[in-house]
Coordinates of C-alpha atoms and ligand atoms in Angstrom, one line a residue:
Chain A
M161 CA 0.2 0.1 -0.1
I162 CA 1.0 3.5 -1.2
K163 CA -0.3 6.6 0.5
G164 CA 0.5 10.1 -0.5
T165 CA 0.1 13.3 -2.0
V166 CA -0.2 13.8 -5.7
L167 CA 2.4 16.6 -7.9
K168 CA 0.9 16.6 -11.2
Y169 CA 1.9 18.0 -14.5
N170 CA -0.7 17.7 -17.2
Q171 CA 1.3 17.3 -20.0
E172 CA 2.1 14.9 -22.9
N173 CA 5.7 13.5 -23.7
I174 CA 8.1 15.0 -20.2
N175 CA 11.1 13.3 -21.9
T176 CA 13.8 12.4 -20.4
D177 CA 16.3 15.4 -21.0
L178 CA 13.4 17.7 -19.0
I179 CA 13.3 14.2 -16.5
I180 CA 17.2 15.1 -16.0
P181 CA 19.2 17.2 -18.6
A182 CA 22.3 15.8 -20.6
R183 CA 24.6 18.3 -18.7
Y184 CA 23.9 16.1 -15.4
L185 CA 24.9 12.7 -16.6
N186 CA 28.9 13.5 -15.8
N187 CA 28.3 12.2 -12.2
S188 CA 26.4 9.0 -11.7
D189 CA 26.2 10.0 -7.9
P190 CA 21.9 9.5 -7.3
Y191 CA 21.1 12.2 -5.1
H192 CA 23.1 14.5 -7.3
L193 CA 21.0 13.5 -9.9
A194 CA 18.5 14.3 -8.1
K195 CA 18.9 17.4 -7.1
H196 CA 18.6 18.3 -10.6
C197 CA 15.4 16.3 -11.2
M198 CA 12.8 17.7 -13.5
E199 CA 14.8 21.1 -13.7
D200 CA 14.5 22.0 -17.1
L201 CA 10.1 21.4 -16.8
D202 CA 10.2 23.2 -13.5
L203 CA 12.9 24.6 -11.5
K204 CA 10.5 24.8 -8.6
F205 CA 9.8 21.0 -8.6
H206 CA 11.6 20.3 -5.3
I207 CA 10.6 23.4 -3.6
K208 CA 6.5 22.3 -4.8
R209 CA 7.1 18.6 -4.0
E210 CA 8.9 19.2 -0.2
K211 CA 5.7 22.2 0.6
L212 CA 2.8 19.4 -0.3
G213 CA 5.1 16.4 0.7
S214 CA 4.5 14.9 -2.2
N215 CA 5.6 11.4 -2.9
I216 CA 3.7 10.4 -6.1
L217 CA 4.0 12.0 -9.3
V218 CA 1.5 12.3 -12.0
G219 CA 1.8 12.9 -15.9
G220 CA 0.5 13.0 -18.9
I221 CA 0.8 10.5 -22.2
N222 CA 4.0 8.9 -23.2
F223 CA 5.8 9.8 -19.8
G224 CA 9.8 9.4 -20.4
N225 CA 10.1 8.9 -23.6
G226 CA 13.4 10.1 -25.6
S227 CA 16.8 8.9 -24.8
S228 CA 17.5 5.5 -22.8
R229 CA 18.9 7.0 -20.1
E230 CA 18.7 5.1 -16.6
Q231 CA 18.9 8.4 -14.4
A232 CA 16.2 9.5 -15.7
P233 CA 14.0 6.8 -13.5
I234 CA 16.9 7.6 -10.9
A235 CA 16.8 11.3 -10.3
I236 CA 13.0 10.7 -10.0
K237 CA 13.3 8.0 -7.2
Y238 CA 15.5 9.2 -5.2
S239 CA 13.6 12.6 -4.9
G240 CA 11.1 11.0 -3.0
I241 CA 8.8 9.8 -5.4
D242 CA 7.2 6.2 -4.6
I243 CA 5.4 6.0 -7.6
V244 CA 4.5 7.6 -11.2
I245 CA 1.2 7.7 -12.2
A246 CA 0.9 8.6 -16.3
S247 CA -1.5 7.9 -18.8
S248 CA 1.3 5.8 -20.6
F249 CA 5.0 4.9 -20.3
A250 CA 7.5 5.4 -23.3
R251 CA 9.0 1.2 -23.6
I252 CA 12.2 2.1 -22.5
F253 CA 11.4 4.4 -19.3
Y254 CA 8.8 1.8 -18.6
R255 CA 11.8 -0.7 -18.6
N256 CA 14.7 1.2 -16.6
S257 CA 12.0 2.2 -14.0
I258 CA 11.3 -1.7 -13.1
N259 CA 14.8 -2.7 -12.9
I260 CA 15.7 0.6 -10.9
G261 CA 12.8 0.3 -8.4
L262 CA 10.7 2.3 -9.5
S263 CA 6.9 1.5 -8.8
L264 CA 4.9 2.9 -12.2
I265 CA 1.2 3.2 -12.9
E266 CA -0.4 3.3 -16.4
F267 CA -3.8 5.7 -15.8
E268 CA -5.3 7.2 -18.2
E269 CA -8.2 9.2 -16.3
I270 CA -5.2 11.3 -14.7
N271 CA -8.0 14.3 -14.8
R272 CA -9.3 12.8 -12.3
L273 CA -6.2 13.3 -10.2
N274 CA -4.8 17.0 -8.8
T275 CA -1.5 18.4 -7.0
G276 CA -2.9 18.0 -3.6
D277 CA -5.1 14.9 -3.5
D278 CA -4.6 12.6 -0.6
L279 CA -4.0 8.8 -2.4
N280 CA -4.0 5.3 -1.1
I281 CA -2.8 3.3 -4.1
D282 CA -3.4 -0.6 -3.1
L283 CA -0.7 -2.1 -5.9
K284 CA -2.0 -5.6 -4.8
N285 CA -5.4 -5.4 -5.3
G286 CA -5.0 -2.9 -8.3
L287 CA -6.9 0.0 -6.5
L288 CA -6.5 3.5 -6.2
I289 CA -8.8 5.9 -3.5
N290 CA -8.7 9.0 -3.7
N291 CA -9.4 10.2 -0.4
T292 CA -9.8 14.0 -1.3
K293 CA -12.1 13.3 -4.1
K294 CA -13.7 10.6 -2.3
E295 CA -13.7 8.6 -6.0
S296 CA -12.2 5.1 -5.9
H297 CA -10.2 3.7 -9.4
K298 CA -9.5 0.4 -10.8
I299 CA -5.9 0.4 -11.8
S300 CA -4.2 -2.4 -13.6
K301 CA -1.9 -4.1 -11.5
I302 CA 1.7 -4.8 -12.7
P303 CA 2.1 -8.3 -13.1
Q304 CA 3.9 -10.2 -9.5
F305 CA 7.0 -10.6 -10.9
L306 CA 7.9 -7.2 -12.1
Q307 CA 6.2 -5.8 -8.1
D308 CA 8.7 -8.4 -7.1
I309 CA 11.5 -6.4 -8.6
V310 CA 10.4 -3.3 -7.4
D311 CA 9.7 -4.6 -4.2
T312 CA 13.3 -5.8 -4.4
G313 CA 14.8 -2.7 -5.0
G314 CA 15.4 -3.1 -8.6
L315 CA 16.2 -5.5 -11.3
V316 CA 20.3 -5.9 -9.5
N317 CA 19.3 -6.8 -6.1
Y318 CA 16.4 -9.5 -7.7
A319 CA 18.9 -11.3 -9.6
R320 CA 20.9 -11.4 -6.5
K321 CA 18.0 -12.8 -4.9
L322 CA 17.7 -15.2 -7.1
I323 CA 21.2 -16.5 -7.7
L324 CA 21.8 -16.2 -3.7
E325 CA 18.1 -18.9 -3.7
K326 CA 19.4 -21.6 -6.0
Chain B
M63 CA -3.3 -19.2 -32.9
L64 CA -0.2 -17.8 -32.5
T65 CA 2.1 -15.1 -34.1
I66 CA 5.6 -16.0 -34.5
T67 CA 7.2 -13.6 -31.9
E68 CA 4.5 -15.0 -29.1
K69 CA 5.8 -18.5 -29.8
I70 CA 9.4 -18.0 -29.5
L71 CA 8.4 -16.1 -26.3
R72 CA 6.3 -18.6 -25.0
A73 CA 9.1 -21.2 -25.4
H74 CA 11.5 -19.5 -23.9
S75 CA 9.1 -19.0 -20.8
N76 CA 8.4 -20.9 -17.8
S77 CA 4.8 -20.6 -19.0
K78 CA 2.7 -22.0 -21.6
K79 CA 0.1 -19.8 -21.5
V80 CA 2.0 -16.5 -22.9
V81 CA 0.1 -14.2 -25.2
A82 CA 0.7 -10.3 -26.2
G83 CA 0.7 -8.6 -23.3
D84 CA 1.7 -11.1 -20.4
F85 CA 5.4 -10.0 -18.7
I86 CA 7.4 -13.2 -18.5
L87 CA 10.1 -13.9 -17.5
A88 CA 12.7 -15.5 -20.4
D89 CA 15.6 -17.5 -20.7
V90 CA 17.9 -15.5 -23.3
D91 CA 20.2 -17.0 -25.5
K92 CA 22.5 -14.9 -26.7
C93 CA 23.3 -11.3 -25.2
L94 CA 25.1 -8.9 -27.0
A95 CA 27.4 -5.7 -26.0
N96 CA 29.6 -3.1 -27.3
D97 CA 32.2 -0.7 -26.5
I98 CA 29.9 2.0 -25.8
T99 CA 27.5 -0.3 -24.2
A100 CA 29.4 -3.5 -22.2
P101 CA 31.3 -1.2 -19.8
I102 CA 28.2 -0.3 -17.7
A103 CA 26.9 -3.8 -18.9
I104 CA 30.3 -4.8 -16.7
E105 CA 30.1 -2.7 -13.7
V106 CA 26.2 -4.0 -13.4
F107 CA 27.3 -7.5 -13.9
R108 CA 30.1 -7.1 -11.0
K109 CA 27.4 -5.2 -8.1
V110 CA 25.2 -8.8 -8.9
I111 CA 27.8 -11.7 -8.6
I112 CA 29.7 -9.6 -6.1
G113 CA 30.1 -12.0 -3.0
T114 CA 27.9 -14.9 -4.6
G115 CA 30.7 -16.7 -6.2
K116 CA 29.3 -16.7 -9.4
G117 CA 30.6 -15.7 -12.7
V118 CA 28.9 -15.5 -16.1
F119 CA 26.0 -17.3 -16.7
N120 CA 27.3 -18.9 -19.7
K121 CA 30.7 -18.0 -21.3
E122 CA 29.5 -19.3 -24.6
K123 CA 26.8 -17.3 -25.2
I124 CA 28.0 -14.1 -24.2
I125 CA 28.7 -11.6 -27.2
L126 CA 31.3 -8.8 -27.6
T127 CA 32.4 -6.6 -30.2
P128 CA 34.2 -3.2 -30.2
D129 CA 32.7 -2.4 -33.4
H130 CA 31.7 2.0 -32.7
F131 CA 34.9 3.6 -31.8
S132 CA 37.2 1.3 -32.9
P133 CA 40.2 1.1 -33.8
A134 CA 39.9 3.0 -30.8
K135 CA 39.7 6.6 -32.0
D136 CA 40.8 8.4 -28.7
V137 CA 42.2 7.7 -25.2
A138 CA 38.3 8.0 -23.6
S139 CA 37.1 4.9 -26.2
A140 CA 40.7 3.1 -25.7
E141 CA 39.7 3.2 -22.3
Q142 CA 36.5 1.8 -23.2
C143 CA 37.6 -1.3 -25.3
K144 CA 40.3 -2.5 -22.4
V145 CA 37.4 -2.7 -20.8
L146 CA 35.7 -5.6 -22.9
R147 CA 39.1 -6.9 -23.6
E148 CA 39.8 -7.2 -19.6
F149 CA 36.5 -8.4 -18.6
A150 CA 36.4 -11.3 -21.7
K151 CA 40.1 -12.2 -20.3
E152 CA 38.5 -12.8 -16.9
F153 CA 35.8 -14.5 -17.3
E154 CA 36.9 -16.3 -20.7
I155 CA 34.2 -15.0 -23.0
K156 CA 34.4 -17.1 -26.1
Y157 CA 32.9 -14.3 -28.6
Y158 CA 34.9 -11.4 -27.7
F159 CA 35.8 -9.6 -31.5
K160 CA 39.5 -7.8 -31.0
I161 CA 39.9 -6.1 -34.1
G162 CA 41.2 -8.2 -37.0
K163 CA 38.2 -10.5 -36.1
V164 CA 36.0 -8.0 -35.2
G165 CA 33.1 -5.7 -38.0
I166 CA 30.4 -4.4 -37.5
E167 CA 28.1 -6.4 -34.9
H168 CA 24.7 -6.8 -36.5
C169 CA 27.1 -7.7 -40.0
L170 CA 28.8 -10.1 -38.0
I171 CA 27.0 -11.8 -35.6
P172 CA 24.6 -13.7 -38.3
E173 CA 27.5 -13.9 -40.4
Q174 CA 29.7 -15.8 -38.0
G175 CA 26.6 -18.6 -37.2
L176 CA 25.9 -16.6 -33.8
V177 CA 22.2 -16.2 -33.9
K178 CA 19.8 -18.8 -35.1
P179 CA 16.1 -19.0 -36.1
G180 CA 13.6 -19.7 -32.8
E181 CA 16.5 -17.8 -30.5
L182 CA 15.8 -15.3 -27.9
F183 CA 18.7 -13.0 -28.1
I184 CA 19.0 -9.7 -26.7
G185 CA 21.6 -7.1 -27.1
A186 CA 22.4 -3.8 -25.6
D187 CA 22.3 -1.8 -29.0
S188 CA 18.8 -0.6 -30.5
H189 CA 19.3 -2.6 -33.7
T190 CA 19.6 -5.8 -32.2
C191 CA 16.2 -6.2 -34.2
T192 CA 18.4 -7.0 -37.0
Y193 CA 18.2 -10.9 -36.7
G194 CA 14.3 -10.9 -36.4
A195 CA 15.7 -11.3 -40.2
L196 CA 16.4 -14.9 -39.2
G197 CA 13.0 -16.0 -37.8
A198 CA 15.1 -14.9 -34.2
F199 CA 12.9 -12.8 -31.2
S200 CA 16.0 -10.0 -30.9
T201 CA 15.5 -7.1 -29.0
G202 CA 17.5 -4.0 -28.1
V203 CA 17.7 -3.4 -24.0
G204 CA 19.6 -1.1 -21.2
S205 CA 22.7 -2.0 -20.0
T206 CA 21.4 -3.2 -16.4
D207 CA 19.0 -5.3 -18.1
L208 CA 22.1 -6.7 -20.2
G209 CA 24.3 -6.7 -17.0
V210 CA 21.8 -9.0 -15.3
A211 CA 21.7 -10.9 -18.4
M212 CA 25.5 -12.0 -18.3
A213 CA 25.0 -13.1 -14.7
L214 CA 21.4 -14.7 -15.1
G215 CA 20.9 -15.7 -18.8
K216 CA 17.5 -14.3 -18.3
S217 CA 15.8 -11.2 -19.0
W218 CA 12.1 -10.2 -18.5
F219 CA 10.0 -9.3 -21.6
R220 CA 6.3 -7.8 -22.2
V221 CA 5.4 -9.9 -25.0
P222 CA 4.6 -7.4 -27.9
E223 CA 1.6 -8.0 -30.2
S224 CA 2.4 -7.8 -34.2
I225 CA 1.4 -5.7 -37.1
K226 CA 1.3 -7.5 -40.0
F227 CA 3.0 -6.0 -43.2
I228 CA 2.2 -7.5 -46.7
Y229 CA 3.9 -6.5 -49.6
S230 CA 2.8 -7.5 -52.7
G231 CA 3.1 -7.1 -56.5
K232 CA 6.4 -6.4 -58.2
L233 CA 9.6 -4.7 -57.2
N234 CA 10.4 -1.8 -59.6
K235 CA 14.3 -1.4 -60.5
W236 CA 16.4 -0.4 -58.3
V237 CA 13.9 -1.2 -55.2
S238 CA 15.5 -3.0 -52.4
G239 CA 15.1 -4.0 -49.1
K240 CA 15.9 -0.2 -47.5
D241 CA 13.6 1.3 -50.1
L242 CA 10.7 -0.7 -48.6
I243 CA 11.4 0.1 -44.7
L244 CA 12.1 3.4 -45.6
H245 CA 8.6 4.1 -47.6
T246 CA 6.9 1.8 -44.4
I247 CA 8.6 4.3 -41.9
G248 CA 7.1 7.2 -44.4
D249 CA 3.8 5.6 -44.1
I250 CA 3.2 4.5 -40.1
G251 CA 6.1 7.1 -38.3
V252 CA 8.9 6.8 -36.2
N253 CA 5.9 5.7 -33.4
G254 CA 4.3 3.5 -35.9
A255 CA 5.1 0.8 -34.2
T256 CA 6.4 1.7 -30.8
Y257 CA 6.0 -1.7 -28.4
K258 CA 4.7 -3.9 -31.0
A259 CA 6.6 -6.5 -33.3
M260 CA 6.6 -6.1 -37.1
E261 CA 6.1 -9.0 -38.8
F262 CA 7.4 -8.6 -42.4
T263 CA 5.1 -10.8 -44.7
G264 CA 3.8 -11.5 -48.6
E265 CA 5.5 -12.2 -52.0
I266 CA 7.8 -9.7 -52.2
I267 CA 9.7 -10.8 -48.7
E268 CA 9.3 -14.7 -49.8
N269 CA 11.3 -13.7 -52.4
L270 CA 13.7 -11.1 -50.5
S271 CA 17.4 -11.8 -50.2
M272 CA 18.9 -12.2 -46.8
A273 CA 20.3 -9.6 -47.2
N274 CA 17.5 -7.4 -47.9
R275 CA 15.4 -8.9 -45.2
F276 CA 18.1 -7.7 -42.3
T277 CA 18.1 -4.6 -44.0
M278 CA 14.0 -4.5 -43.3
C279 CA 14.3 -5.9 -39.7
N280 CA 17.5 -3.6 -39.0
M281 CA 15.4 -0.6 -39.1
A282 CA 12.2 -1.9 -37.0
I283 CA 13.5 0.5 -34.1
E284 CA 12.5 3.0 -36.4
A285 CA 9.4 2.9 -35.9
G286 CA 9.4 2.4 -32.6
A287 CA 9.2 -1.3 -32.8
K288 CA 10.1 -4.0 -30.0
N289 CA 11.6 -6.2 -32.9
G290 CA 11.0 -6.8 -36.6
I291 CA 10.7 -10.5 -37.5
I292 CA 10.5 -12.3 -41.0
N293 CA 9.0 -16.3 -40.7
P294 CA 11.8 -18.4 -41.5
D295 CA 11.8 -20.3 -45.2
K296 CA 13.8 -21.4 -47.8
I297 CA 15.7 -19.0 -48.2
T298 CA 16.5 -18.6 -44.6
H299 CA 17.5 -22.4 -44.5
S300 CA 19.6 -22.1 -47.4
Y301 CA 21.9 -18.9 -45.6
L302 CA 22.0 -21.0 -42.7
K303 CA 23.4 -24.0 -44.2
N304 CA 26.8 -23.4 -43.9
R305 CA 26.8 -21.7 -40.5
F306 CA 24.8 -24.4 -38.4
S307 CA 23.9 -28.2 -39.0
K308 CA 20.1 -28.4 -39.0
D309 CA 20.1 -28.2 -34.8
Y310 CA 17.5 -25.3 -34.5
K311 CA 14.2 -25.3 -34.1
T312 CA 12.2 -22.6 -36.2
Y313 CA 8.8 -21.0 -35.2
N314 CA 6.2 -19.7 -37.9
S315 CA 3.3 -17.4 -37.3
D316 CA 0.2 -19.1 -37.7
K317 CA -2.3 -18.9 -40.5
N318 CA -5.2 -17.2 -37.9
A319 CA -2.7 -15.5 -35.4
E320 CA -4.2 -12.5 -34.2
Y321 CA -2.4 -9.1 -35.4
D322 CA -3.3 -5.2 -34.2
D323 CA -3.1 -4.0 -37.7
L324 CA -2.7 -5.6 -41.4
I325 CA -0.7 -2.9 -43.2
E326 CA -0.6 -3.6 -47.3
Y327 CA 1.8 -2.2 -49.6
E328 CA 1.1 -2.7 -53.5
C329 CA 5.0 -2.6 -54.4
D330 CA 4.3 -1.4 -58.1
K331 CA 3.6 1.4 -56.3
I332 CA 6.8 2.2 -54.4
E333 CA 9.5 4.2 -56.4
P334 CA 13.3 3.9 -54.7
Q335 CA 13.4 6.7 -51.3
V336 CA 15.4 8.9 -49.7
A337 CA 14.5 10.0 -46.2
V338 CA 15.2 13.6 -45.8
P339 CA 16.4 15.6 -42.7
H340 CA 16.4 14.7 -40.0
L341 CA 13.7 11.7 -39.2
P342 CA 13.9 8.3 -40.9
E343 CA 9.9 8.8 -41.6
N344 CA 10.9 12.0 -43.7
S345 CA 11.5 9.6 -46.4
K346 CA 10.1 10.6 -50.6
P347 CA 10.4 9.2 -53.7
I348 CA 13.6 9.6 -55.9
S349 CA 11.6 11.1 -58.7
E350 CA 10.3 14.0 -56.3
I351 CA 14.1 14.4 -55.0
A352 CA 16.4 13.6 -58.0
E353 CA 14.8 16.9 -59.4
E354 CA 16.1 19.0 -56.5
N355 CA 19.1 18.7 -57.0
I356 CA 20.3 18.3 -53.8
R357 CA 24.1 19.0 -53.3
L358 CA 26.2 16.4 -51.4
D359 CA 29.4 16.6 -49.8
Q360 CA 29.8 13.3 -48.6
I361 CA 28.5 9.5 -49.5
V362 CA 28.1 6.8 -47.0
I363 CA 28.0 3.4 -47.8
G364 CA 28.4 0.6 -45.1
S365 CA 26.5 0.7 -41.5
C366 CA 24.5 -2.4 -40.1
T367 CA 21.8 -1.9 -42.6
N368 CA 23.7 -1.8 -45.9
G369 CA 27.1 -3.4 -45.1
R370 CA 26.6 -6.5 -46.4
L371 CA 28.7 -8.3 -49.5
E372 CA 25.1 -7.5 -51.9
D373 CA 25.0 -3.8 -51.1
L374 CA 28.7 -3.3 -52.1
A375 CA 28.1 -5.3 -54.7
I376 CA 25.4 -3.3 -56.2
A377 CA 27.7 0.1 -55.4
A378 CA 31.0 -1.4 -57.8
K379 CA 28.0 -2.6 -60.6
I380 CA 27.0 1.7 -61.3
I381 CA 30.4 2.7 -60.2
N382 CA 31.7 0.4 -62.8
K383 CA 34.1 2.3 -65.0
R384 CA 33.0 5.4 -63.3
K385 CA 34.6 8.4 -61.5
I386 CA 33.4 10.1 -58.6
S387 CA 32.4 13.3 -58.5
K388 CA 34.9 15.8 -58.0
D389 CA 33.1 17.2 -55.0
I390 CA 32.3 14.1 -53.2
R391 CA 33.8 13.0 -50.2
C392 CA 33.2 8.7 -51.4
I393 CA 34.1 6.3 -48.1
I394 CA 32.8 2.7 -48.5
I395 CA 32.9 0.6 -45.2
P396 CA 32.5 -3.3 -45.6
G397 CA 30.6 -4.6 -42.3
T398 CA 33.1 -7.0 -41.5
Q399 CA 36.4 -8.5 -42.9
N400 CA 35.0 -11.1 -44.9
I401 CA 32.7 -8.9 -46.6
Y402 CA 36.0 -6.8 -46.8
L403 CA 38.2 -9.8 -48.3
E404 CA 34.9 -11.1 -50.6
A405 CA 35.1 -7.4 -52.1
L406 CA 38.3 -7.4 -53.1
K407 CA 37.7 -11.1 -54.8
K408 CA 35.3 -10.0 -56.5
G409 CA 37.2 -6.7 -57.9
Y410 CA 34.6 -4.4 -55.9
I411 CA 37.6 -2.9 -53.7
K412 CA 39.7 -1.9 -57.5
I413 CA 36.6 -0.4 -58.7
F414 CA 36.2 1.6 -55.7
L415 CA 39.5 2.6 -55.4
T416 CA 40.1 3.6 -59.4
S417 CA 36.6 5.5 -59.2
G418 CA 38.0 7.6 -56.0
A419 CA 36.4 6.5 -53.2
I420 CA 37.8 5.1 -50.0
V421 CA 37.4 2.4 -48.4
S422 CA 37.5 1.7 -44.9
T423 CA 38.1 -0.9 -41.9
P424 CA 35.0 -2.7 -40.9
T425 CA 33.7 0.2 -38.1
C426 CA 30.4 2.0 -37.1
G427 CA 32.7 5.0 -37.9
P428 CA 30.8 7.7 -39.4
C429 CA 27.3 6.0 -38.8
L430 CA 27.1 7.7 -35.5
G431 CA 29.4 10.5 -35.9
G432 CA 32.5 8.8 -34.5
C433 CA 35.4 8.8 -36.3
M434 CA 35.7 8.3 -40.4
G435 CA 34.1 10.6 -42.1
I436 CA 32.6 13.4 -39.4
L437 CA 30.4 16.3 -41.4
G438 CA 31.6 19.9 -41.0
P439 CA 29.4 23.2 -40.6
E440 CA 26.5 22.9 -43.5
E441 CA 27.6 19.9 -45.1
N442 CA 25.5 17.4 -46.6
A443 CA 25.8 13.4 -46.3
L444 CA 23.8 10.7 -48.1
S445 CA 24.1 7.6 -46.5
T446 CA 23.1 3.8 -46.4
T447 CA 23.0 4.4 -43.2
N448 CA 19.5 3.9 -40.4
R449 CA 19.3 7.5 -38.5
N450 CA 19.3 11.0 -39.8
F451 CA 18.8 12.9 -36.6
L452 CA 20.1 16.1 -36.5
G453 CA 24.0 16.5 -35.5
R454 CA 24.2 12.5 -35.9
M455 CA 27.4 12.4 -38.7
G456 CA 29.2 15.8 -37.0
H457 CA 28.0 19.5 -37.1
I458 CA 24.8 20.4 -36.3
T459 CA 24.1 22.5 -39.2
S460 CA 25.1 19.3 -41.0
K461 CA 22.1 17.4 -43.0
I462 CA 21.8 13.7 -43.6
Y463 CA 19.7 12.1 -46.3
L464 CA 19.0 8.3 -46.0
S465 CA 18.9 5.7 -48.9
S466 CA 19.9 2.3 -50.7
P467 CA 23.5 1.7 -51.5
A468 CA 22.0 1.8 -55.5
I469 CA 21.2 5.6 -55.0
A470 CA 24.1 5.9 -53.1
A471 CA 26.6 5.2 -55.7
A472 CA 24.6 7.0 -58.2
S473 CA 24.7 10.4 -56.5
A474 CA 28.3 9.8 -56.0
I475 CA 29.0 9.8 -59.6
K476 CA 26.4 12.9 -60.7
G477 CA 27.3 15.3 -57.4
N478 CA 24.0 15.4 -56.1
I479 CA 20.8 13.1 -54.8
T480 CA 20.0 11.4 -57.9
S481 CA 19.4 7.2 -59.5
P482 CA 20.9 5.0 -61.8
E483 CA 18.5 5.5 -63.7
Y484 CA 19.3 9.3 -64.5
I485 CA 23.4 8.7 -64.7
D486 CA 24.0 8.3 -68.2
Ligands
LIG578 S1 26.1 1.0 -37.8 FE1 25.6 2.7 -36.9 S2 23.3 1.9 -36.1 FE2 24.9 0.1 -36.7 S3 25.5 -0.3 -35.0 FE3 27.1 0.5 -35.5 S4 25.8 2.8 -34.9 FE4 24.8 1.8 -34.7

């Protein structure tokens, strides 16, 4: 169960350059990347996020399109975001997010979510409850083993677990 | 009723029910990385195995090809290549290709018999989709995926829906696989097949050579697809004859398999194509482009798209005893050492050198703006490669046009973009 507050960008194609500009890629420290997260989209990203205590990021269609850089989901994850909800995700961003242990939900009706909304997300049962709007929505569950990858903290940890269990 | 893509992924997963849309953890047959992607994948691999006492999942199933910036073009590239070499030594990787053996990966791997029909092949390189031409499921992945696969022999996938492309009618003169795929991407757009498998079928494909099939599957990624694929047939088997005894399993799509879409092209209507800057989807018929007299500074014939023997043969046939236009730098890059050697035996290299073209050792080189022909400000190039993105071959104000080897060779003689039809 994930509980938290929404920070929403009602925009399509929030690409990997907006999420983490290439000029910061010469340093792979996740906290350095997080510091510059969303910088070219919104300079106030961190100020807003901290003020609201947001841990749920919401975006539009084709979230994360562009380059295959894994630094994009890393910057989001280390900014204190627990889950990204978007109408749809770009293929490699989706893959990379799972691999580094960032939860994602594909949810078409993002018009039902606004900045500041208080949500309960039950990934196991595929339920999104908007406490602010008193609404509940069905969400498609990600398959158990992708959820397992996310829950173990990403593909590297997941693979280590598989090897050590053998 | 399943597609070939679904069947291969099902066979490599532990569930017998797998269909499009499902997520699976699958066994990979081979994994590939190059001098750009392997160093990061190796770092991930080390994180996975540290303290476990494990090594690579199978030292005969990992392929390392230092082909992008090699022979090392500067110190940084030399350092990257060194990481591959030392890793290969430490883990006794069988298929590490040193300079002298290496070629452009997607030309080299099929040539060396390192991919078979029915296999699940992943590579940390987006054009890994090339091997679908042999009826394998092959796709590009990220470095973390590859690093984990080197340790585990597994990777996860969402089984893609397929779009069936049917090519019928007759091919016009000088029309090749490159023209068909440029026309297709022009039609559906660079996002036209995102997440999907592009399955190429129809009487034209059934009679298309392996070289042309590789070219088509190579560019599936340029339409956003996860993989391109062709059902194995007689042409596939005869290509494989000297590479494998019969130890491979083939899969074919069922007649009434489910497709997301069926798209049919009447090939009589397709002319040779040129994709104008800055996207592969900007393809136009040659008759239209030739009228514009587009000035060129450089021609590149090579790459994983069109660096095969058949491509060089067409270029040699068109150039024959002619001379490259005085203002043009024509750079020809055989995809592998064997292709180079064959081209030498068949006299193509002599034709190129006499015409005033240069011939390079196999490398990606100018395709990604690495080396061997970087464009200066406002220069124009016509290239047989696969991407004409802004700045990809050099200066940000330079322009790249994409075409087949036939159009490239004719244009090298004329000095502007033209067809072999118009050069005499
Ligand atoms: S030839 Fe170009 S597209 Fe092909 S692998 Fe090399 S850089 Fe990539």
